[in-house]
CSV table of C-alpha atoms and ligand atoms in Angstrom, one decimal:
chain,number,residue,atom,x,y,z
A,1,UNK,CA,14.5,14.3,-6.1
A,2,UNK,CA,14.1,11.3,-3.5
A,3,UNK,CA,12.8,8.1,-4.3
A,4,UNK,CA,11.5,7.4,-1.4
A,5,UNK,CA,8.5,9.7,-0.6
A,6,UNK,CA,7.8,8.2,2.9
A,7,UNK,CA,11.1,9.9,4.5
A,8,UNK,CA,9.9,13.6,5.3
A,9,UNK,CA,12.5,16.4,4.4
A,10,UNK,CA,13.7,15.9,7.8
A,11,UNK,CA,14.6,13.1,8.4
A,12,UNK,CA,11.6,11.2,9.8
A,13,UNK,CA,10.3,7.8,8.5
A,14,UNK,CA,7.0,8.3,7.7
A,15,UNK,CA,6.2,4.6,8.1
A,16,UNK,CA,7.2,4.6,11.8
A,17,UNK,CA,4.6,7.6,12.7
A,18,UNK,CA,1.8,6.9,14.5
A,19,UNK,CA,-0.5,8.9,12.3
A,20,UNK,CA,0.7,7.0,8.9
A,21,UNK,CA,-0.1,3.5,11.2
A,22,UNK,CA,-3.2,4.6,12.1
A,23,UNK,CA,-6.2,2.1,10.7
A,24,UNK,CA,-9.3,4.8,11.0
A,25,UNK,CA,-7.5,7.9,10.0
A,26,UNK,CA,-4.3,7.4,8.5
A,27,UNK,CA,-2.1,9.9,7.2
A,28,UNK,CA,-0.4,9.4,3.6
A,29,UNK,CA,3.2,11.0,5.1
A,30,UNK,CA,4.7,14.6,5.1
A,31,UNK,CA,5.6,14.3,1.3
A,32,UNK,CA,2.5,12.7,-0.6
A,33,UNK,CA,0.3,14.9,-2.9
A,34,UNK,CA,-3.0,13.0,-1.8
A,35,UNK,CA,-4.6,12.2,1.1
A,36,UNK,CA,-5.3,14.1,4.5
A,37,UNK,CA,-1.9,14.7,5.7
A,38,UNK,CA,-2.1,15.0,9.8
A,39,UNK,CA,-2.3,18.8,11.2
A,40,UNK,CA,0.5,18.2,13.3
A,41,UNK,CA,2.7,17.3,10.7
A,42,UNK,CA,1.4,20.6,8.3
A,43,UNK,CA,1.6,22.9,11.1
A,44,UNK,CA,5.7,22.0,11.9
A,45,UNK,CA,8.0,24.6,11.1
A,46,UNK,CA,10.2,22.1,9.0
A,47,UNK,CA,6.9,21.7,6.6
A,48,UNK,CA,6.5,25.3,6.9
A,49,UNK,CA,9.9,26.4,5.8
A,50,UNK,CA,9.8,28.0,2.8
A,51,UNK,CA,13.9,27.2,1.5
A,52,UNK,CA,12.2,24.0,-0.5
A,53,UNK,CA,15.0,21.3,0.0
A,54,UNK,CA,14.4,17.8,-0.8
A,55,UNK,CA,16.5,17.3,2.7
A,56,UNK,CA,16.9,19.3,5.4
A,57,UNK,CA,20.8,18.8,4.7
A,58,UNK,CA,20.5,20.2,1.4
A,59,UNK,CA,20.5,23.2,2.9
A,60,UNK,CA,22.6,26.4,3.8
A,61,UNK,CA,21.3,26.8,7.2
A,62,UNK,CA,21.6,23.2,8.3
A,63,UNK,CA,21.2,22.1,11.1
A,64,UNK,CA,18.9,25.8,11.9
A,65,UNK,CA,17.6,26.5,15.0
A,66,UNK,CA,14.1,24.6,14.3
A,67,UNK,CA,15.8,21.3,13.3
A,68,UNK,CA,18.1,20.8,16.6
A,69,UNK,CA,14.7,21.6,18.8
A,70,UNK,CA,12.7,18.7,16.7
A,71,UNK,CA,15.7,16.7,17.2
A,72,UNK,CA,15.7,17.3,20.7
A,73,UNK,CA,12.2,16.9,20.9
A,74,UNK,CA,12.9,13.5,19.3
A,75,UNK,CA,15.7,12.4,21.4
A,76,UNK,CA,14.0,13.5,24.9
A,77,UNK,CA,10.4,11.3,23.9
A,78,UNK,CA,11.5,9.2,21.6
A,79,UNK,CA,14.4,8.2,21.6
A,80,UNK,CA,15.9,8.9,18.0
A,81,UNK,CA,17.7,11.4,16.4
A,82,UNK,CA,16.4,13.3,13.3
A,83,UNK,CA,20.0,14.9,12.9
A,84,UNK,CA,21.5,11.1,12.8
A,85,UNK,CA,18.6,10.2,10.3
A,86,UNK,CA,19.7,12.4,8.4
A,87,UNK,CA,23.5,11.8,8.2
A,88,UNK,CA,22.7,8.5,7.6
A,89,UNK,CA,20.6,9.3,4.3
A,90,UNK,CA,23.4,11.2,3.2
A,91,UNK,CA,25.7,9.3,4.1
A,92,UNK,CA,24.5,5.9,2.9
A,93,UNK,CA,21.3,6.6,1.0
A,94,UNK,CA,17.2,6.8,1.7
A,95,UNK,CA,17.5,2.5,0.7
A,96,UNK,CA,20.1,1.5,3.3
A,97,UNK,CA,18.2,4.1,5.9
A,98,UNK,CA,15.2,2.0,5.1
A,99,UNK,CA,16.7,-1.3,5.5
A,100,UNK,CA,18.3,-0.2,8.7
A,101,UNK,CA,15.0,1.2,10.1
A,102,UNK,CA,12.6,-2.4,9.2
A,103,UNK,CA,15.8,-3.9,11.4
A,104,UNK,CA,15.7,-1.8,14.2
A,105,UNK,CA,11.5,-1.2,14.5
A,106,UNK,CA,10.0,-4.3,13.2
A,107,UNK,CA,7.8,-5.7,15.9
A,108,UNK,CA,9.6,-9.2,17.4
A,109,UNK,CA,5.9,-10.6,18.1
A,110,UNK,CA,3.7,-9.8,14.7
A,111,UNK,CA,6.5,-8.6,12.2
A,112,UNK,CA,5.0,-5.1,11.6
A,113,UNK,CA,6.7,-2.1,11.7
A,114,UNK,CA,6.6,-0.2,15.5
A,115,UNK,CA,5.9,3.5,15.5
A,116,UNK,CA,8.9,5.8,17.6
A,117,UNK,CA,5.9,7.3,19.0
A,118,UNK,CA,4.8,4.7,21.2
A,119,UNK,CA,6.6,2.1,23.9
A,120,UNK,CA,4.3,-0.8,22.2
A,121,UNK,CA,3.3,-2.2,18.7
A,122,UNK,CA,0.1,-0.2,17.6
A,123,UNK,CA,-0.8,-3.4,15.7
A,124,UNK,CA,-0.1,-5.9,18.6
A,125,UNK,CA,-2.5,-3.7,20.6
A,126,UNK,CA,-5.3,-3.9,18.6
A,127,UNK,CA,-5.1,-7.8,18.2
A,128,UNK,CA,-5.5,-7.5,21.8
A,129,UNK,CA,-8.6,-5.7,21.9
A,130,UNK,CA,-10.3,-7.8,19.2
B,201,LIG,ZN1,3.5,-6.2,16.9
């Protein structure tokens, strides 16, 4: 069982999604038993699969076909790599992933965490607007 219920089975951090930063409807994150998780996030095949692992790399058909195209996915938008994620939690643990995610995402002008989703700080934004 993982400790850490804000990495979702595959690899994403939860905490950098735009829809767990957002203020007016925010989603709990892929794993959590309450709260309106986001569609989006229900309706991916990697929630949808039906094998049940804690990780994606827990399993027999890892990396399957719908992993590499959400890692693509990831890679061409974004800029990150779900597959690497998820080495790295199995290599080094969901705690050092963590720690290695606050340093590479946390925002150099308010401190918060950035989303992948989006070129600017979501929080940085909406000081602006106030
Ligand atoms: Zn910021």
């Amino acid at each position: 069982m993982g400790s850490i219920t804000t990495i979702a089975p595959c690899g994403i951090n939860c905490t950098l999604c735009h829809a767990f930063q957002d203020v007016k409807k925010k989603c709990p994150g892929c794993r959590s038993k309450i709260g309106v998780i986001r569609k989006s996030c229900l309706n991916c095949a990697i929630s949808n699969c039906d094998k049940k692992t804690n990780y994606c790399f827990e399993c027999m058909e890892y990396p399957c076909k719908q992993l590499k195209y959400l890692d693509k996915q990831y890679q061409l938008r974004y800029k990150m790599s779900i597959l690497e994620n998820l080495d790295y939690i199995r290599q080094k643990g969901e705690e050092a992933f963590i720690v290695s995610q606050n340093e590479k995402y946390t925002c150099p002008d308010c401190g918060k965490l950035r989303t992948v989703h989006y070129d600017y700080c979501i929080y940085c934004k909406q000081e602006k607007k106030k």
